[in-house]
Every structure is written in C-alpha cells, then in structure tokens.
Amino acid sequence: MPKESTMQKTSMTPTHIGIIMDGNGRWAQAQNKSRSHGHQAGVKKAIEIVKHASHRNIRYLTLYAFSNENWSRPETEVSTLMKLLKEFLFSELPTFIEHDVRLTTIGDTAKLPFFAREALNHVINKTQNHQGLTLVLALSYSGRNEITRAIQAICKAHKNPMDIDENCISSYLDTKNMPDPDLIIRTSGEFRTSNFLLWQSAYSEYYVTQTFWPDFTTTEFDTAIEDFISRDRRFGGVA
Ligand code: FPP
C-alpha cells in the first residue's frame, strides 16, 4: 500500500491556483487591434476571474501579471502595463472590500515605478485584514530571480550550510507564508513554465488551454478545477 502522504486523490478543490495569463497580444492581433487593447481586455478578464475564484472559495489565486523578463518589452508597452496596473488597483479596491479579498504581491517589486508601488501599498494596506481569497499579483517576478534573492538573503544571514534545508529555502522565498500552488493554468496553448513559481510548482498539476487569456471563461476555469479533481497526485510516490 502506498503511504497515505504520497498518494492523494485530489477530491478537493485546489487551495492555491496560479495562472499564466498568456495571449493578450495574439488576441488583439487577430482582431487588428493594438497590443494595449489586448492588455486592457486581459485586465477585464482578470477581474472576472478574481470574482469567480472568490465566489468558489479558492484560498489563493496567483496571477502572473508582469515577469522580470517583460521589462525588455518596448517602453510604450511596459508603460501601458504599469498604468493598467494602477487603474486596476484603484478601480477594484471596492470589489476587494466587497468580496473580502486580500491583496499581496510576489516579485522584485522595488523595480516598479513609484506610482505603481504607491497604489500597491495603498491597496495592500487597505485589504490586509481580509479573510477571503488572497490575490497574489506576480509583478516583476521570475522564479530564478526569486531563488537568487533568497540565496543572497540566506548568505547575508550567515546561515550554517548544514541548517539550509528545503524548509529554510522556502522561508526565504517571496511565497514564504503561502501554500504551494496545487493547480497552474496556462492560456494560449504554450507548454512552458516561463519562470513562474519554479520552486513552488515541483508537484503542481498543469492545465493548458489553447484559449487566449481575454477569451478565457469562468466555465473553463471550472473545467480546469474539475480536471484537477480527477487526477491522482502521487508526489513522487507509487500509485
Ligand atoms: C502575456 O500576454 C501577458 C502579459 C505579459 C501581461 C499579463 C497581464 C495581463 C493579462 C493584465 C492583467 C493585469 C493585472 C494588473 C491583473 P502577451 O501580451 O505576451 O501575449 P502574446 O504572447 O500573445 O503576445
């Protein structure tokens, strides 16, 4: 018989869902619209999915909103994304209050422009005691950068190498107080991790859909959860 801890039928709704929201640009291009238009539609979709995840009592939802690599995009696109972030934060604060959503971030957020950091701090403070969904925005985030920053902090703390185990490393990551993602959804049909939650996704289940992010629906979100529930999670153990 497999050990109970190594074989779990995922009969439960995932506690933590991560989403790689890909395909805004291609969605816009298909309609002869600008990439900015695609990102605006992407923000609208993010709002719809946050409300739905909250309604479904998901505990953590991490949205990959801006990667560390995205800084290399044209300045106008980066600036559009930063402005959209600020608008999203101010327009959705009432939603977060109504739905008891707590906002937090992961990533090298010190690199964000001042106006974006100010808006983030404002909404994070206002929602810090909320008890419902924790919405995690991955901003200026990449898994390798996160792990590198964790190693730097461990060295700075003069840790004895023998005391550095997996729990120690986890406790230095941006996600230190969060459960690992159970399910990671990726839109637009690309089968890669793109540096998203590298350490934390060791045993995450992936759900990849061809749908571009602006066309993703709450029904497909539910389908991804149903698919997750049907899987056997063995965490490296035997069936
Ligand atoms: C990837 O699609 C998406 C991004 C780089 C940005 C993701 C951001 C959003 C969906 C907006 C949500 C923002 C907030 C504040 C919640 P892409 O533009 O690379 O698309 P492509 O691969 O088709 O070009």
GROMACS .gro file of C-alpha atoms and ligand atoms in nm:
model
  263
    1MET     CA    1   0.000   0.000   0.000
    2PRO     CA    2   0.133   0.344  -0.080
    3LYS     CA    3   0.195   0.572   0.212
    4GLU     CA    4  -0.102   0.800   0.266
    5SER     CA    5   0.117   1.106   0.233
    6THR     CA    6   0.243   1.008  -0.115
    7MET     CA    7  -0.088   0.928  -0.280
    8GLN     CA    8  -0.371   1.174  -0.269
    9LYS     CA    9  -0.675   1.160  -0.490
   10THR     CA   10  -0.747   1.528  -0.544
   11SER     CA   11  -1.105   1.504  -0.433
   12MET     CA   12  -1.088   1.859  -0.310
   13THR     CA   13  -1.093   2.197  -0.474
   14PRO     CA   14  -0.739   2.334  -0.509
   15THR     CA   15  -0.631   2.563  -0.229
   16HIS     CA   16  -0.393   2.761  -0.448
   17ILE     CA   17  -0.434   2.823  -0.821
   18GLY     CA   18  -0.173   3.003  -1.030
   19ILE     CA   19  -0.249   3.144  -1.374
   20ILE     CA   20  -0.008   3.229  -1.654
   21MET     CA   21  -0.231   3.476  -1.838
   22ASP     CA   22  -0.090   3.449  -2.189
   23GLY     CA   23  -0.216   3.557  -2.529
   24ASN     CA   24  -0.332   3.917  -2.494
   25GLY     CA   25  -0.114   4.026  -2.786
   26ARG     CA   26  -0.224   3.749  -3.022
   27TRP     CA   27  -0.588   3.801  -2.923
   28ALA     CA   28  -0.559   4.168  -3.019
   29GLN     CA   29  -0.365   4.095  -3.338
   30ALA     CA   30  -0.635   3.854  -3.453
   31GLN     CA   31  -0.878   4.145  -3.445
   32ASN     CA   32  -0.643   4.401  -3.595
   33LYS     CA   33  -0.628   4.583  -3.265
   34SER     CA   34  -0.330   4.715  -3.069
   35ARG     CA   35  -0.147   4.513  -2.803
   36SER     CA   36  -0.268   4.773  -2.550
   37HIS     CA   37  -0.623   4.681  -2.639
   38GLY     CA   38  -0.532   4.318  -2.569
   39HIS     CA   39  -0.387   4.404  -2.230
   40GLN     CA   40  -0.697   4.608  -2.140
   41ALA     CA   41  -0.912   4.306  -2.225
   42GLY     CA   42  -0.671   4.097  -2.016
   43VAL     CA   43  -0.727   4.316  -1.712
   44LYS     CA   44  -1.105   4.288  -1.752
   45LYS     CA   45  -1.071   3.911  -1.765
   46ALA     CA   46  -0.851   3.910  -1.456
   47ILE     CA   47  -1.121   4.098  -1.264
   48GLU     CA   48  -1.388   3.847  -1.373
   49ILE     CA   49  -1.172   3.550  -1.271
   50VAL     CA   50  -1.079   3.704  -0.933
   51LYS     CA   51  -1.451   3.746  -0.852
   52HIS     CA   52  -1.526   3.392  -0.965
   53ALA     CA   53  -1.236   3.239  -0.767
   54SER     CA   54  -1.353   3.427  -0.460
   55HIS     CA   55  -1.709   3.302  -0.516
   56ARG     CA   56  -1.572   2.945  -0.540
   57ASN     CA   57  -1.389   2.987  -0.208
   58ILE     CA   58  -1.044   2.940  -0.358
   59ARG     CA   59  -0.799   3.046  -0.086
   60TYR     CA   60  -0.507   3.170  -0.304
   61LEU     CA   61  -0.501   3.291  -0.663
   62THR     CA   62  -0.164   3.395  -0.808
   63LEU     CA   63  -0.176   3.588  -1.135
   64TYR     CA   64   0.143   3.621  -1.341
   65ALA     CA   65   0.085   3.984  -1.437
   66PHE     CA   66   0.437   4.103  -1.526
   67SER     CA   67   0.751   3.893  -1.544
   68ASN     CA   68   1.104   4.009  -1.478
   69GLU     CA   69   1.170   3.939  -1.847
   70ASN     CA   70   0.880   4.166  -1.950
   71TRP     CA   71   1.098   4.470  -1.867
   72SER     CA   72   1.267   4.407  -2.204
   73ARG     CA   73   0.944   4.483  -2.394
   74PRO     CA   74   0.912   4.819  -2.577
   75GLU     CA   75   0.892   5.110  -2.332
   76THR     CA   76   0.542   5.204  -2.450
   77GLU     CA   77   0.409   4.854  -2.374
   78VAL     CA   78   0.574   4.848  -2.030
   79SER     CA   79   0.430   5.189  -1.953
   80THR     CA   80   0.081   5.078  -2.067
   81LEU     CA   81   0.101   4.772  -1.839
   82MET     CA   82   0.210   4.983  -1.540
   83LYS     CA   83  -0.075   5.230  -1.597
   84LEU     CA   84  -0.323   4.945  -1.630
   85LEU     CA   85  -0.194   4.801  -1.303
   86LYS     CA   86  -0.256   5.130  -1.124
   87GLU     CA   87  -0.606   5.167  -1.275
   88PHE     CA   88  -0.686   4.806  -1.185
   89LEU     CA   89  -0.582   4.863  -0.822
   90PHE     CA   90  -0.788   5.178  -0.774
   91SER     CA   91  -1.093   5.063  -0.968
   92GLU     CA   92  -1.104   4.722  -0.795
   93LEU     CA   93  -1.043   4.823  -0.434
   94PRO     CA   94  -1.424   4.837  -0.375
   95THR     CA   95  -1.450   4.486  -0.526
   96PHE     CA   96  -1.179   4.360  -0.292
   97ILE     CA   97  -1.363   4.514   0.002
   98GLU     CA   98  -1.699   4.371  -0.107
   99HIS     CA   99  -1.554   4.021  -0.164
  100ASP     CA  100  -1.317   4.022   0.136
  101VAL     CA  101  -1.015   3.978  -0.096
  102ARG     CA  102  -0.667   4.034   0.047
  103LEU     CA  103  -0.407   4.161  -0.198
  104THR     CA  104  -0.041   4.075  -0.185
  105THR     CA  105   0.249   4.056  -0.431
  106ILE     CA  106   0.550   3.844  -0.516
  107GLY     CA  107   0.844   3.960  -0.724
  108ASP     CA  108   1.114   4.223  -0.730
  109THR     CA  109   0.857   4.500  -0.683
  110ALA     CA  110   1.120   4.761  -0.593
  111LYS     CA  111   1.176   4.785  -0.971
  112LEU     CA  112   0.819   4.905  -1.034
  113PRO     CA  113   0.762   5.277  -1.093
  114PHE     CA  114   0.681   5.482  -0.783
  115PHE     CA  115   0.315   5.540  -0.879
  116ALA     CA  116   0.259   5.163  -0.912
  117ARG     CA  117   0.431   5.086  -0.580
  118GLU     CA  118   0.226   5.359  -0.411
  119ALA     CA  119  -0.101   5.216  -0.548
  120LEU     CA  120   0.002   4.865  -0.445
  121ASN     CA  121   0.093   4.970  -0.092
  122HIS     CA  122  -0.237   5.152  -0.058
  123VAL     CA  123  -0.448   4.850  -0.161
  124ILE     CA  124  -0.231   4.601   0.030
  125ASN     CA  125  -0.276   4.807   0.349
  126LYS     CA  126  -0.650   4.851   0.299
  127THR     CA  127  -0.706   4.478   0.246
  128GLN     CA  128  -0.450   4.329   0.487
  129ASN     CA  129  -0.709   4.200   0.735
  130HIS     CA  130  -0.942   4.047   0.479
  131GLN     CA  131  -1.017   3.679   0.533
  132GLY     CA  132  -1.137   3.562   0.191
  133LEU     CA  133  -0.936   3.496  -0.123
  134THR     CA  134  -0.571   3.601  -0.116
  135LEU     CA  135  -0.497   3.753  -0.455
  136VAL     CA  136  -0.125   3.736  -0.527
  137LEU     CA  137  -0.001   3.953  -0.813
  138ALA     CA  138   0.331   3.830  -0.950
  139LEU     CA  139   0.494   4.156  -1.060
  140SER     CA  140   0.847   4.197  -1.188
  141TYR     CA  141   0.857   3.830  -1.094
  142SER     CA  142   1.064   3.540  -1.214
  143GLY     CA  143   1.131   3.215  -1.031
  144ARG     CA  144   1.506   3.227  -1.089
  145ASN     CA  145   1.525   3.586  -0.965
  146GLU     CA  146   1.323   3.491  -0.656
  147ILE     CA  147   1.553   3.197  -0.579
  148THR     CA  148   1.861   3.414  -0.637
  149ARG     CA  149   1.730   3.679  -0.396
  150ALA     CA  150   1.656   3.406  -0.140
  151ILE     CA  151   2.013   3.272  -0.164
  152GLN     CA  152   2.151   3.624  -0.125
  153ALA     CA  153   1.940   3.673   0.190
  154ILE     CA  154   2.049   3.334   0.330
  155CYS     CA  155   2.417   3.424   0.277
  156LYS     CA  156   2.361   3.764   0.436
  157ALA     CA  157   2.211   3.589   0.742
  158HIS     CA  158   2.537   3.384   0.775
  159LYS     CA  159   2.344   3.058   0.793
  160ASN     CA  160   2.532   2.742   0.875
  161PRO     CA  161   2.522   2.534   0.549
  162MET     CA  162   2.405   2.232   0.749
  163ASP     CA  163   2.095   2.428   0.856
  164ILE     CA  164   1.995   2.502   0.498
  165ASP     CA  165   1.722   2.256   0.408
  166GLU     CA  166   1.414   2.284   0.185
  167ASN     CA  167   1.208   2.445   0.460
  168CYS     CA  168   1.479   2.702   0.516
  169ILE     CA  169   1.490   2.792   0.145
  170SER     CA  170   1.109   2.811   0.128
  171SER     CA  171   1.111   3.050   0.421
  172TYR     CA  172   1.329   3.296   0.224
  173LEU     CA  173   1.111   3.296  -0.089
  174ASP     CA  174   0.852   3.565  -0.165
  175THR     CA  175   0.585   3.297  -0.110
  176LYS     CA  176   0.704   3.216   0.243
  177ASN     CA  177   0.358   3.232   0.400
  178MET     CA  178   0.165   3.065   0.120
  179PRO     CA  179   0.089   2.704   0.029
  180ASP     CA  180   0.244   2.576  -0.294
  181PRO     CA  181   0.016   2.601  -0.598
  182ASP     CA  182  -0.195   2.289  -0.649
  183LEU     CA  183  -0.301   2.384  -1.000
  184ILE     CA  184  -0.137   2.606  -1.261
  185ILE     CA  185  -0.346   2.715  -1.558
  186ARG     CA  186  -0.175   2.845  -1.870
  187THR     CA  187  -0.370   3.006  -2.152
  188SER     CA  188  -0.281   3.039  -2.523
  189GLY     CA  189  -0.151   2.687  -2.571
  190GLU     CA  190   0.216   2.726  -2.479
  191PHE     CA  191   0.361   2.431  -2.285
  192ARG     CA  192   0.624   2.601  -2.073
  193THR     CA  193   0.663   2.738  -1.724
  194SER     CA  194   0.810   3.076  -1.828
  195ASN     CA  195   0.990   3.110  -1.494
  196PHE     CA  196   0.664   3.103  -1.294
  197LEU     CA  197   0.684   2.966  -0.937
  198LEU     CA  198   0.975   2.736  -1.026
  199TRP     CA  199   1.045   2.612  -0.672
  200GLN     CA  200   0.683   2.603  -0.562
  201SER     CA  201   0.545   2.415  -0.865
  202ALA     CA  202   0.750   2.097  -0.806
  203TYR     CA  203   0.426   1.897  -0.772
  204SER     CA  204   0.168   2.134  -0.918
  205GLU     CA  205  -0.079   1.997  -1.171
  206TYR     CA  206  -0.080   2.185  -1.502
  207TYR     CA  207  -0.382   2.270  -1.715
  208VAL     CA  208  -0.301   2.419  -2.056
  209THR     CA  209  -0.571   2.559  -2.280
  210GLN     CA  210  -0.547   2.697  -2.635
  211THR     CA  211  -0.776   2.984  -2.537
  212PHE     CA  212  -0.617   3.330  -2.537
  213TRP     CA  213  -0.645   3.494  -2.196
  214PRO     CA  214  -0.909   3.757  -2.292
  215ASP     CA  215  -1.135   3.474  -2.418
  216PHE     CA  216  -1.087   3.255  -2.108
  217THR     CA  217  -1.415   3.199  -1.924
  218THR     CA  218  -1.534   3.115  -1.575
  219THR     CA  219  -1.667   2.791  -1.726
  220GLU     CA  220  -1.319   2.697  -1.842
  221PHE     CA  221  -1.181   2.790  -1.500
  222ASP     CA  222  -1.432   2.543  -1.352
  223THR     CA  223  -1.331   2.282  -1.612
  224ALA     CA  224  -0.966   2.320  -1.506
  225ILE     CA  225  -1.072   2.257  -1.145
  226GLU     CA  226  -1.278   1.952  -1.244
  227ASP     CA  227  -0.981   1.820  -1.439
  228PHE     CA  228  -0.758   1.877  -1.137
  229ILE     CA  229  -1.002   1.692  -0.910
  230SER     CA  230  -0.993   1.387  -1.141
  231ARG     CA  231  -0.614   1.348  -1.116
  232ASP     CA  232  -0.414   1.126  -0.882
  233ARG     CA  233  -0.143   1.323  -0.709
  234ARG     CA  234   0.136   1.091  -0.602
  235PHE     CA  235   0.402   1.346  -0.510
  236GLY     CA  236   0.670   1.107  -0.639
  237GLY     CA  237   0.522   0.808  -0.456
  238VAL     CA  238   0.362   0.498  -0.610
  239ALA     CA  239   0.003   0.452  -0.720
  240FPP     C1  240   0.119   3.784  -2.179
  240FPP     O1  241   0.047   3.801  -2.297
  240FPP     C2  242   0.067   3.873  -2.083
  240FPP     C3  243   0.137   3.972  -2.022
  240FPP     C4  244   0.278   4.000  -2.044
  240FPP     C5  245   0.074   4.061  -1.932
  240FPP     C6  246  -0.030   3.996  -1.848
  240FPP     C7  247  -0.113   4.100  -1.798
  240FPP     C8  248  -0.246   4.099  -1.801
  240FPP     C9  249  -0.330   3.991  -1.851
  240FPP    C10  250  -0.317   4.208  -1.746
  240FPP    C11  251  -0.355   4.173  -1.604
  240FPP    C12  252  -0.300   4.274  -1.522
  240FPP    C13  253  -0.339   4.292  -1.397
  240FPP    C14  254  -0.300   4.415  -1.335
  240FPP    C15  255  -0.420   4.195  -1.322
  240FPP     P1  256   0.123   3.861  -2.418
  240FPP     O2  257   0.099   4.006  -2.422
  240FPP     O3  258   0.266   3.824  -2.414
  240FPP     O4  259   0.051   3.795  -2.537
  240FPP     P2  260   0.118   3.731  -2.667
  240FPP     O5  261   0.204   3.616  -2.618
  240FPP     O6  262   0.000   3.686  -2.745
  240FPP     O7  263   0.196   3.839  -2.735
   0.00000   0.00000   0.00000
